[in-house]
Structures are given as structure tokens and as C-alpha cells.
Amino acid sequence: MTGVLVAVLVCAAVGALFDRALFRVPGAGALERAGRALLLGLGLVGSLSMALDAVGIPITRLSLGAAVAALALLLWPGARKRRPAAPGAGARAADDEAGAPRWLTGALLALAAVGLAQALFAAWVRPTFQFDSITRWMFKTQVLAYEHTLRGPVSTDPEFAFTHQRYPPLVCHVANLPALVNGRFDDRLAGSMFPWYMVALVGVVHGALARRAGRLRAAIGAAWVGNLPLLAYVMYPPPGAGAASAMADVPLSLFLAGAALALVDGLEGWRDRAHVEAGLLLGFAALTKNEGLPAIVFAALVVLLCARRARWRTAAGVAGLALLVFWLLWGRLAATFPALDENYTGVIGLTTLAAGHEGPVGLAALVERLPRLPRILKALALEAFSFRSWNLTWLAVPALLLVGRVRRGVVAMLLLAGLQLGAYVFALVITAWTSPAAELAGSDPVDYLMTLTLGRLLVHVAPLCIAAALLACPPLVGRRPGPTPAAG
Amino acid sequence: MDRHTLAQVVAMLVVLSLCVRWLPPPQPRSRDVSELDTFGRGEPWQLLAMDRASLREGFGSDRVLATMLGATRRDVYTPRFHQVLGLIRRIQAEAGPDDVVQLCNASRNELWIFTYYLYPLKVIGKPREEGDLPVQPQAAWVLRFGDIVADGRKGERSEPATLDRHR
């Protein structure tokens, strides 16, 4: 346990220093500052570890400890300077703060804490149980702990193709931290790092809502995200992607939500350097899962469509920074590794195809497989409306948006989530994926793939959509606009 | 009903749906708990029961591991999985750092997950679907998975696994 606590505290400390030195959100409360410290710290320390590997330095307690200490020393002078933290001119402050009863917001935050505590407890007492985690994320974490690098046979030898050698490994580098602290790999300690992404997610969503929509909607957002069944506790079947399952879906969800909320801060003029933060977090998202890469393009598109001024420069800056982070720390290296069998960009003719690929490529693949689309949309709708996996989430989000006021920031968030989901649907349409497991189950490969992935893919955008819906919805208590305004 | 009230109703339903998960678990009159669990909300309580068992048995006990893994991938973690784990523990305890372990008659997925459990030992073998690899001279341990009966559940092994030490 010491290894996990030390690792989390180091990440949070580095993240807090980084936040204070570079960003510092005006009006951020304690929960948001803690969430942001974890958000930035997990990404930064994982990236530092990846940077060491990228330049060929073995990842040991000494090398990574020195790199983290150097970064902290670099940030210290900036973090010490106390800058006045006032919202920017375009910021709209919370409007239902006054009427929210303390007992209600307290109860909702307690509910959020229950969800988080259950995820932390589950990760602590359960061994790694997800097949994809065992064969990919935790496998690479174990290799890092023993070999101190991911540049060896695990990434180049066809014998280890099952680990998906081109998958970006940021979460593996973070999960390796307890092994660096304790000096040995322990399945339980490595797995116990994963729920902390969800802790950060709840803090970040709560903070962004508290600043703009007040305490009540922030507390509802925290309870909602903290208790989403597929994030918090559903583990089977099909493979859950929950915070305790040592999968990379909740981390991706965190970085996407963090990036989108930073973009909105930038679009609304809430603070300086928000676009820099968005670019950095999108880079972390791309280092977390392949699905983070298209999000960079979509974020640039969102800036182009939603920004009031300097659109091209801002979009290029956000996308450029994210791509630079990804390319320097992983893309450059991964390009030399064998292609994946799920190589979607290869199928549409953008990159080299995986060895042994059969079937049409490019437009021909799209035309031949387009009839799958209705089946995919139906399966997506069935998954979204599953109470077991999502409670009322995917009914409540559109309902709140319908009764609310959809402003520019909310449009940006929904656009990003929609484009991301659209990319997933497109990938399912064109995929040439097959599996012996599908044959064993007597299922069509695409149907089988959907049972494994649709829930996870929705995890990536769910917190973002929840935050957007709560931002858009009218104040739940207090003053209402109208001809006879209430007191205050 | 104005939009403020509608928003309040939706928000209240959302919060109630979060809370309903944590109501006390249904008391089954029949063996099928799902009959009483209208919303399929049972996971937190089922998982807490599993976690209590995990604490009682000790972390990572083979029984708990086999139960949890079996719940997620039934094509891999068949009833023989528990027995195979016992043999894996023996290899982990007795193998030298340079020993090579050969897995025979294993499915592709079994090869992958046991490569994780046996790491950093080197694991060799070919998936059963591709034809078994003859026992290699460098293999210090040969773990042979049991055969699969034709009339059993898909992928279910009827015979126990065996472990041979070659050096």
C-alpha cells in the first residue's frame, strides 16, 4: 500500500506544482485543485517515464526520481509566485449557488465518495481480472517493472503481438510507479493505481461545474460520474471498463474530459493558457489509448467552429502541441513496431496494413461494409439505454439539454463527444477484425466486437456529456428568470 | 410544467437511480435472484460479497482469482482453470530464473494469460488451434492442458492438466 500512496502523492504534488506554475484556474475550489493536481500529475509523471524510455534511459527509481525532482525544481519558482486569480472577462460565474442547501450538496458529495471508495476498495482487494488488462496493460506494466523499458522484445517480437505492441502505454508507466517505490512488481499494487484516474475525473468535473453552474449541479455531477455503473462497479459480462479493472478507458475519459473543459475555459475566456492545457491533455489522451489520437483532430475542428477569434492559430496550437507530445514520446517509437490487427487507418488506406490483412481497402472497404451501419447504431442505442450499465444517463443527458440553454461551450463539448463517437461507429463499420473467440461463441465478428467494446467506448465520452448537460440545464434552485423574479 | 421543474425532475430521477444501486440487496425466495432484481442493479452487493470472500481467503488466492476470471471470460477460465493455477504456482515456486516453460494443448487465450502469470519466465508453445508444438529441448517445464470432450460445454476441459519437469 505504501507504494501506491507514495506514487499518488508524488503525482499529485508534481501536478499541483505544474498547475500553480503554469495554469492556476481562477475560482477553483479545493476539490477542483486536488482533481487537477491528479489529472496533470498522473499525465506528467507517466509522460516523464515515457520520455526516459524514448531516449533509451532505463526506468528505475533513480532515473525517474531524478527526472521528477528536476521537473519539480523547475516548477517551484513559478509555483511560489502568487498571481491574482480572477476569472477572465468572458467568464460567466455560477448562477444557482445561493439557494442550494448545504445538506443536499453534502449528501451528493458523500454519494460520490461512496462510488469512489468502492472503486478504490475493489482495486485493492481484487486481483487483475480483465482479459485485456492481463494481456495488454498489466502485462506491459510487469515488463516495465522487470526490464525497465518497453523497447525490448515485448514491443518488437511477433511472439508478443498479443500485447498490441503499438498501443500507447502511458497507463503502464503510471501503474509501474508502485513497483519503482517498493522494488518489486505486485499485481495488486499496480492495479490499485487505476481508480485514481476516476478520483481525478470526479474532482475535475465537479470543479468545472462548481465554477460555472454552482454547488448543486457540481455535486450532482460528482455523484453522477462517481457512481456511473460501468465506471464504478459493473465488472461483467462483457468486459467492464471500470476504474477498478486496470483498463485504460477511464484514464482516457479523464484526459478527454479535462481537455474539453480546458477548451471551454479557453473559448469562454475564463483563464489564460487554457488552450495550452487542452493541447497537453489531448497529448496525454493520445498516449493513453489509440482513441485519443482522433480526438486531437476533432478538438482542432471544435476550436475552428466555436472560437470567436484567432481560430486557425488556436486550433493549430492545440493540435500541434498534442501531436508533438504524442510523436516525441510514443509515435516515433511505435512507428517501428509491428502494425496492429485492428489497424483501422490501414483499412481506409492511410497507413500500412497489418500483416495478413484480407479483404478490401479504402473506399471499397467502406462501400462493402456500410450495410453494417444500422446494426451498429441499434447495438449502440441498446447499450446506451441499458439501466444496468448506465442508469438513466443516456436518457437524462438529452433531456437536460432539451430543457436547457445550449451555449457555445456546451456546443463545443457535445461536438467533441459526437465526433468521437462518430469515429468509433466509423471504425466499427470498416473493421476487418476477426477472432477465434467470436468463432467459439458462434457470433458474427462485428457483433462480438461490439459486445466487448460498445460500453467501453461510451465510457470515453460519458463524463463529458454529463458535464455538458449539467452546464446547459437551467438552475435547479434559487433565482429564476421571468417577469416576477424571486428575491435576490 | 416549465423547464426548471423538468430539469429538477430529471436531476432527481438521476440521483434516485444512483441511490437505488445501494439499497439493501433483495432477499430471494427462489434461487433466481434476478427475478427480484427488476433493474438488474445487483452488482455492488454481489461484488461486495465477492470482495469479502477475497479478504477472507487472502488476496490473489487461486479460488478467488478463478472465480473472478471465470466470471469475465468463460471461454478461457473453465472449471479446470483452478487446477491449472495450482500448477502455475508450483512452477513459480520451483523454477530457476532462466527456465523455459512450454504450454501444450493450450488455446491462444490461455497461452497469453499464462505468459502474464509466469512472467519473467519464458513461455513457449503454439495455440492448439494451430497444431501443438512438439516438446522442445529447451523446455524445463511442460504444462499440458487437459483434453476437451466433444459433448461438453464449448471449450470445457474434461481432463486435468499435467505438469512434467524435464530438468
XYZ file of C-alpha atoms in Angstrom:
655
model
C 0.000 0.000 0.000
C 2.897 2.361 0.747
C 3.976 2.130 -2.882
C 0.580 3.271 -4.143
C 0.264 6.103 -1.623
C 3.772 7.404 -2.329
C 3.172 7.190 -6.091
C -0.167 9.010 -5.872
C 1.224 11.696 -3.569
C 4.223 12.302 -5.834
C 1.955 12.571 -8.881
C -0.403 14.942 -7.063
C 2.486 17.104 -5.816
C 4.039 17.401 -9.282
C 0.614 18.104 -10.793
C -0.150 20.769 -8.186
C 3.197 22.498 -8.801
C 2.637 22.376 -12.554
C -0.883 23.755 -12.190
C 0.222 26.596 -9.922
C 3.205 27.477 -12.079
C 1.500 27.402 -15.468
C -2.281 27.432 -15.287
C -3.967 28.179 -11.951
C -7.714 28.259 -12.555
C -9.378 31.368 -11.101
C -12.115 30.490 -8.630
C -11.118 26.826 -8.359
C -12.152 25.176 -5.087
C -10.209 22.606 -3.082
C -11.823 19.638 -4.854
C -11.032 21.022 -8.274
C -7.447 21.829 -7.306
C -7.000 18.280 -5.986
C -8.592 16.785 -9.104
C -6.430 18.930 -11.371
C -3.296 18.049 -9.397
C -4.012 14.366 -10.008
C -5.065 14.918 -13.625
C -1.881 16.767 -14.507
C 0.372 14.741 -12.196
C -0.634 11.299 -13.484
C -0.152 12.513 -17.055
C 3.137 14.305 -16.366
C 4.851 11.579 -14.342
C 3.709 8.920 -16.820
C 4.991 11.087 -19.675
C 8.323 11.642 -17.934
C 8.711 7.879 -17.622
C 7.851 7.505 -21.309
C 10.340 10.252 -22.184
C 13.127 8.375 -20.389
C 12.240 5.239 -22.335
C 12.067 7.191 -25.595
C 15.686 8.339 -25.193
C 16.895 4.924 -24.041
C 17.354 5.578 -20.307
C 16.251 2.571 -18.195
C 13.292 3.442 -15.996
C 14.477 2.926 -12.440
C 13.709 4.536 -9.105
C 16.860 6.649 -9.508
C 16.340 7.797 -13.107
C 12.639 8.597 -12.816
C 13.078 10.030 -9.310
C 15.775 12.377 -10.633
C 13.603 13.412 -13.585
C 10.611 14.106 -11.324
C 12.796 16.055 -8.873
C 14.283 18.106 -11.722
C 10.808 18.948 -13.012
C 9.645 19.898 -9.521
C 12.670 22.189 -9.043
C 11.994 23.770 -12.413
C 8.371 24.458 -11.485
C 9.000 25.605 -7.910
C 9.847 29.295 -8.616
C 6.764 29.713 -10.821
C 4.516 27.918 -8.342
C 5.697 30.162 -5.480
C 4.793 33.377 -7.283
C 1.267 34.222 -6.182
C -0.608 35.658 -9.106
C -4.012 37.278 -8.659
C -6.550 34.707 -9.780
C -9.637 36.426 -11.153
C -11.877 34.993 -13.871
C -11.343 36.378 -17.349
C -13.650 38.941 -18.892
C -15.713 36.342 -20.742
C -16.331 34.104 -17.735
C -19.896 33.544 -16.538
C -19.958 32.812 -12.838
C -22.211 30.241 -11.180
C -25.867 31.264 -11.029
C -27.570 28.870 -8.604
C -25.071 28.987 -5.785
C -27.140 30.840 -3.213
C -30.175 28.591 -2.984
C -28.523 25.197 -2.767
C -28.990 23.667 0.688
C -25.728 22.544 2.255
C -27.177 19.229 3.450
C -28.154 18.319 -0.120
C -24.817 19.118 -1.702
C -23.111 17.364 1.217
C -25.217 14.221 0.714
C -24.493 14.215 -3.024
C -20.770 14.579 -2.432
C -20.991 11.731 0.094
C -22.659 9.616 -2.595
C -19.808 10.449 -4.971
C -17.358 9.436 -2.251
C -19.152 6.082 -1.849
C -18.687 5.324 -5.562
C -15.029 6.297 -5.439
C -14.384 4.402 -2.214
C -15.930 1.267 -3.702
C -13.662 1.577 -6.790
C -10.546 2.100 -4.635
C -11.519 -0.784 -2.348
C -12.296 -3.101 -5.267
C -8.925 -2.435 -6.891
C -7.244 -3.092 -3.567
C -8.844 -6.475 -2.847
C -9.297 -7.925 -6.351
C -6.587 -9.471 -8.475
C -6.390 -8.306 -12.093
C -9.350 -9.994 -13.720
C -9.932 -8.412 -17.136
C -8.547 -10.389 -20.039
C -7.490 -7.281 -21.981
C -5.818 -5.871 -18.910
C -3.884 -9.075 -18.237
C -2.708 -9.380 -21.824
C -2.002 -5.694 -22.515
C -1.894 -3.027 -19.836
C -0.782 -5.099 -16.843
C 1.449 -7.264 -18.997
C 3.405 -4.223 -20.170
C 3.456 -2.875 -16.620
C 5.063 -6.106 -15.487
C 7.603 -5.937 -18.322
C 8.460 -2.369 -17.299
C 8.986 -3.478 -13.702
C 11.375 -6.282 -14.693
C 13.041 -4.927 -17.858
C 12.861 -1.161 -17.107
C 11.917 -0.490 -20.752
C 9.256 -1.226 -23.334
C 11.695 -1.025 -26.244
C 12.670 -4.686 -25.962
C 11.151 -7.895 -27.346
C 7.732 -7.150 -25.857
C 7.359 -4.389 -28.446
C 9.219 -5.930 -31.378
C 8.965 -9.730 -31.148
C 5.958 -11.236 -33.017
C 5.651 -13.669 -30.085
C 4.289 -10.742 -28.052
C 1.951 -9.426 -30.746
C -0.936 -10.215 -28.395
C 0.115 -7.301 -26.183
C -0.803 -4.954 -29.078
C 2.663 -3.554 -29.439
C 1.632 -0.184 -30.874
C -0.842 0.575 -28.102
C 0.364 3.696 -26.292
C 1.493 2.753 -22.761
C 1.051 5.825 -20.531
C -1.106 3.929 -18.009
C 1.508 1.144 -17.842
C 4.185 3.679 -16.904
C 1.923 5.072 -14.174
C 0.995 1.593 -12.900
C 4.720 0.797 -12.710
C 5.278 3.527 -10.098
C 4.485 1.348 -7.028
C 6.997 -1.232 -8.298
C 9.625 1.522 -8.513
C 8.838 2.606 -4.950
C 8.720 -0.925 -3.484
C 11.407 -2.507 -5.652
C 9.206 -5.375 -6.900
C 6.156 -5.875 -9.114
C 2.903 -6.627 -7.318
C -0.276 -7.220 -9.327
C -2.429 -5.682 -6.609
C -0.358 -2.510 -6.198
C -0.112 -1.901 -9.940
C -3.879 -2.384 -10.308
C -4.538 -0.046 -7.384
C -3.183 2.907 -9.364
C -6.076 2.820 -11.841
C -9.003 4.093 -9.700
C -7.099 7.313 -9.024
C -7.894 8.429 -12.564
C -11.547 8.297 -11.577
C -10.885 10.265 -8.398
C -9.302 12.951 -10.591
C -12.215 12.753 -13.039
C -14.792 13.409 -10.341
C -12.721 16.314 -8.957
C -12.259 17.919 -12.366
C -15.925 17.586 -13.408
C -17.087 18.864 -10.012
C -14.749 21.841 -10.206
C -15.677 22.880 -13.723
C -19.381 22.706 -12.845
C -18.953 24.467 -9.491
C -17.341 27.467 -11.163
C -19.984 27.809 -13.847
C -23.172 26.226 -12.553
C -22.938 26.377 -8.779
C -22.591 23.937 -5.906
C -25.724 21.897 -6.527
C -25.155 20.960 -10.147
C -21.482 20.369 -9.347
C -22.430 17.960 -6.565
C -24.918 16.176 -8.840
C -22.203 15.885 -11.496
C -19.752 14.435 -8.963
C -22.293 11.892 -7.672
C -23.385 11.018 -11.216
C -19.869 10.460 -12.607
C -18.666 8.826 -9.389
C -21.465 6.245 -9.500
C -21.751 5.504 -13.214
C -22.152 1.725 -13.036
C -19.786 0.933 -15.881
C -17.099 3.158 -14.382
C -17.690 2.377 -10.738
C -18.606 -1.261 -10.318
C -20.024 -3.317 -13.217
C -17.310 -5.866 -13.996
C -19.026 -8.456 -16.159
C -20.133 -9.527 -18.694
C -18.948 -8.317 -21.220
C -15.622 -6.918 -20.025
C -16.308 -3.822 -17.999
C -14.018 -0.872 -18.262
C -14.448 0.309 -14.719
C -11.982 2.226 -12.640
C -11.003 -0.938 -10.733
C -10.453 -3.128 -13.781
C -6.938 -1.927 -14.714
C -8.069 -0.846 -18.164
C -7.183 2.401 -19.944
C -10.735 3.551 -20.661
C -11.325 5.614 -17.519
C -7.886 7.285 -17.880
C -8.779 8.216 -21.469
C -12.133 9.506 -20.275
C -10.307 11.666 -17.715
C -7.904 13.222 -20.208
C -10.647 13.809 -22.799
C -12.925 15.428 -20.227
C -10.038 17.517 -18.852
C -9.054 18.654 -22.355
C -12.636 19.514 -23.327
C -13.221 21.501 -20.136
C -9.940 23.370 -20.679
C -11.012 24.125 -24.271
C -14.276 25.538 -22.954
C -12.353 27.662 -20.411
C -10.344 28.970 -23.354
C -13.366 29.587 -25.581
C -15.162 31.446 -22.798
C -12.065 33.450 -21.851
C -12.143 32.082 -18.303
C -8.376 31.971 -17.945
C -5.025 32.252 -19.716
C -3.222 29.323 -21.301
C -6.310 27.111 -21.258
C -5.583 26.071 -24.838
C -2.058 25.054 -23.867
C -3.525 22.839 -21.152
C -6.049 21.383 -23.620
C -3.238 20.542 -26.064
C -1.190 18.900 -23.333
C -4.144 16.844 -22.063
C -5.034 15.755 -25.597
C -1.430 14.603 -25.919
C -1.859 12.580 -22.716
C -5.108 11.153 -24.133
C -3.272 10.010 -27.269
C -0.570 8.451 -25.073
C -3.290 6.591 -23.155
C -5.276 4.887 -25.924
C -5.358 4.948 -29.713
C -8.808 6.501 -29.469
C -7.125 9.626 -28.121
C -5.493 10.364 -31.497
C -8.644 11.227 -33.472
C -9.723 13.402 -30.533
C -6.810 15.739 -31.362
C -8.182 16.364 -34.851
C -11.723 16.751 -33.537
C -10.599 19.223 -30.860
C -8.934 21.343 -33.536
C -12.151 21.231 -35.559
C -14.153 22.250 -32.487
C -11.881 25.263 -31.965
C -12.265 26.245 -35.617
C -16.045 26.061 -35.378
C -16.581 27.546 -31.921
C -13.781 30.058 -31.208
C -14.600 33.735 -31.580
C -11.128 34.876 -32.603
C -7.697 33.566 -33.647
C -9.381 30.330 -34.702
C -6.708 28.958 -37.003
C -3.834 29.874 -34.711
C -5.530 28.371 -31.650
C -6.604 25.201 -33.453
C -3.119 24.707 -34.853
C -1.599 25.355 -31.419
C -3.840 22.850 -29.617
C -3.418 20.110 -32.234
C 0.279 20.864 -32.776
C 1.157 20.597 -29.078
C -0.847 17.383 -28.644
C 0.687 15.757 -31.728
C 4.174 16.859 -30.696
C 3.770 15.283 -27.233
C 2.447 12.082 -28.787
C 5.065 11.885 -31.524
C 8.070 12.597 -29.310
C 7.082 10.215 -26.516
C 5.493 7.344 -28.421
C 4.578 7.847 -32.102
C 8.192 7.995 -33.278
C 8.989 4.752 -31.467
C 5.717 2.958 -32.220
C 6.106 3.552 -35.957
C 8.919 0.978 -35.867
C 6.734 -1.673 -34.153
C 4.513 -4.186 -35.986
C 1.095 -2.863 -37.066
C -1.988 -3.964 -35.150
C -4.562 -6.378 -36.477
C -7.135 -3.673 -35.608
C -5.389 -1.208 -37.899
C -8.331 1.000 -38.886
C -6.234 3.662 -40.579
C -4.655 0.895 -42.665
C -8.089 -0.337 -43.775
C -9.008 3.115 -45.100
C -5.657 3.355 -46.870
C -3.976 5.966 -44.644
C -1.240 3.760 -43.160
C 0.471 0.423 -43.782
C -1.794 -2.589 -43.418
C -1.198 -5.211 -40.752
C 0.495 -8.373 -41.992
C -2.042 -10.959 -43.155
C -4.826 -8.447 -43.769
C -7.501 -9.814 -46.078
C -10.380 -8.005 -47.747
C -10.938 -4.672 -49.454
C -9.116 -1.469 -48.561
C -10.075 2.212 -48.770
C -13.373 3.257 -50.329
C -14.107 -0.316 -51.403
C -13.983 -1.425 -47.752
C -16.364 1.349 -46.762
C -18.844 0.577 -49.551
C -18.802 -3.157 -48.887
C -19.267 -2.801 -45.112
C -21.633 0.173 -44.960
C -24.704 -2.101 -44.617
C -23.438 -2.824 -41.085
C -24.313 0.720 -40.021
C -27.956 0.180 -38.917
C -26.907 -2.880 -36.896
C -24.142 -0.879 -35.199
C -26.422 2.061 -34.382
C -29.043 -0.283 -32.958
C -26.462 -2.019 -30.761
C -25.129 1.362 -29.606
C -28.635 2.520 -28.662
C -29.336 -0.726 -26.788
C -26.090 -0.377 -24.865
C -26.715 3.286 -24.060
C -30.177 2.617 -22.666
C -29.078 -0.333 -20.526
C -30.012 0.611 -16.948
C -27.590 -1.985 -15.650
C -24.603 -0.271 -17.275
C -25.650 3.364 -17.367
C -28.579 4.007 -15.019
C -30.589 6.812 -16.677
C -27.528 8.592 -18.071
C -28.269 8.464 -21.779
C -31.908 9.418 -21.257
C -31.159 12.192 -18.795
C -28.380 13.860 -20.821
C -30.576 14.655 -23.863
C -33.495 15.555 -21.559
C -31.394 18.123 -19.671
C -30.032 19.506 -22.929
C -33.560 19.876 -24.314
C -34.801 21.883 -21.346
C -31.557 23.837 -21.009
C -29.739 26.600 -22.849
C -27.032 25.253 -25.094
C -24.303 27.893 -25.140
C -21.064 27.963 -27.095
C -19.061 25.981 -24.514
C -21.688 23.245 -24.325
C -21.834 23.060 -28.126
C -18.061 22.596 -28.169
C -18.222 19.753 -25.641
C -21.072 17.992 -27.409
C -19.389 18.424 -30.774
C -16.207 16.803 -29.466
C -18.140 13.911 -27.887
C -20.278 13.443 -31.012
C -17.317 13.430 -33.379
C -15.500 10.976 -31.134
C -18.494 8.630 -31.032
C -18.893 9.037 -34.800
C -15.288 7.932 -35.265
C -15.983 4.800 -33.194
C -19.028 3.973 -35.310
C -16.972 4.524 -38.471
C -14.256 2.206 -37.141
C -16.857 -0.494 -36.480
C -18.230 -0.058 -40.000
C -14.869 -0.527 -41.720
C -13.190 -3.004 -39.384
C -11.882 -6.281 -40.745
C -11.492 -7.640 -37.194
C -11.956 -11.369 -36.672
C -11.281 -13.538 -33.642
C -11.250 -17.211 -32.690
C -13.232 -16.160 -29.607
C -16.040 -14.926 -31.884
C -15.974 -18.247 -33.738
C -16.094 -20.104 -30.433
C -19.084 -18.031 -29.385
C -20.698 -18.721 -32.775
C -21.084 -14.978 -33.313
C -20.507 -12.580 -36.197
C -17.116 -10.900 -35.553
C -18.532 -7.371 -35.591
C -21.395 -8.314 -33.252
C -18.857 -9.951 -30.953
C -16.558 -6.915 -31.119
C -19.492 -4.676 -30.206
C -20.359 -6.766 -27.141
C -16.752 -6.282 -25.999
C -16.332 -2.613 -26.821
C -19.509 -0.523 -27.037
C -19.787 0.005 -23.285
C -16.141 0.995 -23.074
C -16.438 3.435 -25.972
C -19.326 5.203 -24.260
C -17.207 5.435 -21.100
C -14.823 7.696 -23.023
C -17.433 10.398 -23.634
C -19.933 9.877 -20.793
C -18.374 12.284 -18.219
C -18.001 14.917 -20.930
C -21.671 14.610 -21.916
C -22.812 14.664 -18.287
C -20.835 17.848 -17.647
C -22.273 19.428 -20.815
C -25.846 18.515 -19.832
C -25.468 19.925 -16.326
C -23.905 23.118 -17.693
C -26.780 23.561 -20.120
C -29.661 22.765 -17.772
C -31.443 25.636 -16.019
C -30.635 26.424 -12.371
C -32.148 23.758 -10.128
C -32.712 26.055 -7.154
C -32.697 29.775 -6.437
C -33.438 32.686 -8.726
C -35.406 32.011 -11.915
C -35.516 34.406 -14.831
C -39.013 35.746 -15.511
C -41.350 38.738 -15.093
C -41.530 38.372 -11.295
C -38.032 37.439 -10.165
C -37.640 35.893 -6.743
C -35.734 37.624 -4.005
C -32.044 38.124 -4.757
C -44.547 22.201 -16.269
C -41.791 24.757 -17.005
C -38.262 23.852 -17.959
C -36.912 24.479 -14.457
C -39.297 21.939 -12.997
C -38.497 19.487 -15.775
C -34.797 19.881 -15.067
C -35.437 19.315 -11.354
C -37.419 16.150 -12.090
C -34.734 14.756 -14.397
C -31.982 15.582 -11.893
C -33.986 13.952 -9.093
C -34.512 10.788 -11.164
C -30.807 10.640 -11.938
C -29.905 10.893 -8.256
C -32.524 8.295 -7.305
C -31.167 5.917 -9.946
C -27.715 6.314 -8.376
C -29.077 5.591 -4.903
C -31.187 2.598 -5.912
C -27.973 0.671 -6.523
C -27.127 0.876 -2.876
C -30.464 -0.178 -1.393
C -30.203 -3.410 0.600
C -29.979 -6.446 -1.685
C -33.209 -8.306 -2.425
C -33.964 -11.341 -0.259
C -34.599 -14.149 -2.732
C -37.463 -16.543 -2.155
C -36.337 -18.595 -5.096
C -32.784 -19.336 -6.158
C -33.005 -16.911 -9.045
C -32.129 -13.531 -7.550
C -32.602 -11.846 -10.919
C -36.375 -12.418 -10.625
C -36.461 -9.879 -7.823
C -33.820 -7.577 -9.199
C -36.038 -5.672 -11.619
C -33.434 -3.132 -12.676
C -30.542 -5.593 -12.765
C -28.914 -3.449 -10.106
C -27.337 -6.209 -8.064
C -23.675 -5.692 -8.874
C -22.488 -3.609 -5.931
C -23.804 -6.087 -3.389
C -22.696 -9.138 -5.342
C -19.262 -7.594 -5.735
C -19.014 -6.642 -2.091
C -19.799 -10.259 -1.199
C -17.059 -11.356 -3.569
C -14.662 -8.818 -2.106
C -15.438 -10.044 1.417
C -14.590 -13.559 0.237
C -11.376 -12.223 -1.280
C -10.397 -10.638 2.036
C -11.235 -13.833 3.911
C -9.263 -16.072 1.549
C -6.304 -13.742 1.248
C -5.511 -11.573 -1.731
C -4.957 -13.381 -5.003
C -5.943 -16.800 -3.689
C -6.403 -19.194 -6.583
C -10.052 -19.772 -5.723
C -10.921 -16.075 -5.780
C -8.871 -15.481 -8.905
C -10.524 -18.384 -10.730
C -13.983 -17.161 -9.666
C -13.386 -13.616 -10.820
C -11.681 -14.513 -14.051
C -14.301 -17.143 -14.731
C -16.980 -14.504 -14.403
C -15.449 -12.373 -17.132
C -14.215 -14.807 -19.791
C -15.962 -18.132 -19.696
C -14.237 -19.258 -22.890
C -10.880 -19.216 -21.134
C -11.474 -19.753 -17.467
C -13.143 -23.136 -17.462
C -13.571 -25.248 -14.312
C -10.048 -26.674 -14.825
C -8.574 -23.194 -14.517
C -8.311 -23.530 -10.749
C -6.264 -26.689 -11.097
C -4.003 -25.116 -13.751
C -3.366 -22.179 -11.418
C -2.147 -24.628 -8.780
C 0.420 -25.983 -11.238
C 1.430 -22.453 -12.211
C 2.094 -21.674 -8.539
C 4.326 -24.742 -8.339
C 6.335 -23.621 -11.362
C 6.664 -20.103 -9.910
C 7.956 -21.532 -6.627
C 10.401 -24.062 -8.031
C 11.608 -22.698 -11.403
C 15.012 -21.123 -11.863
C 15.219 -17.644 -13.411
C 16.296 -18.972 -16.827
C 13.853 -21.874 -17.022
C 11.669 -22.159 -20.099
C 8.064 -23.278 -19.673
C 6.264 -24.970 -22.557
C 2.469 -24.929 -22.619
C 0.902 -27.753 -24.630
C -2.682 -28.189 -25.821
C -3.454 -24.635 -24.680
C -5.775 -22.288 -26.525
C -4.466 -18.977 -27.825
C -6.033 -17.031 -24.976
C -4.700 -19.470 -22.384
C -1.189 -19.059 -23.797
C -1.458 -15.299 -23.450
C -2.753 -15.132 -19.905
C -0.338 -17.744 -18.580
C 2.510 -15.824 -20.190
C 1.440 -12.999 -17.820
C 1.261 -15.215 -14.749
C 4.598 -16.906 -15.490
C 6.494 -13.739 -16.426
C 9.513 -13.213 -16.207
C 9.919 -16.911 -17.045
C 9.994 -17.523 -20.793
C 6.899 -19.285 -22.101
C 6.822 -21.187 -25.407
C 4.037 -23.030 -27.171
C 1.646 -22.820 -30.072
C -2.104 -22.402 -29.789
C -3.971 -25.679 -30.009
C -5.893 -24.260 -32.975
C -2.613 -24.056 -34.946
C -1.431 -27.543 -34.052
C 0.551 -28.392 -30.945
C 4.286 -27.724 -30.790
C 6.335 -30.890 -30.050
C 8.110 -30.701 -26.693
C 11.192 -28.540 -27.217
C 14.609 -29.494 -25.832
C 14.992 -26.165 -24.008
C 11.728 -26.629 -22.073
C 12.439 -27.184 -18.389
C 8.737 -27.478 -17.579
C 5.943 -28.848 -19.748
C 2.427 -27.982 -18.692
C -0.084 -29.949 -20.746
C -3.706 -28.800 -20.624
C -6.401 -31.463 -20.460
C -8.361 -32.555 -23.500
C -11.768 -31.182 -24.394
C -14.707 -33.558 -24.684
C -16.928 -33.193 -27.696
C -20.174 -33.314 -25.728
C -19.108 -30.855 -23.037
C -19.733 -27.111 -22.919
C -17.796 -25.269 -25.599
C -14.135 -25.138 -24.657
C -14.656 -27.015 -21.402
C -11.915 -29.403 -20.430
C -12.802 -32.793 -19.045
C -9.292 -33.987 -18.252
C -6.954 -32.462 -15.663
C -3.766 -30.694 -16.694
C -0.408 -32.369 -16.093
C 2.974 -30.892 -15.287
C 6.330 -32.514 -16.151
C 9.716 -31.291 -15.090
C 12.350 -32.071 -17.717
C 15.445 -30.877 -15.941
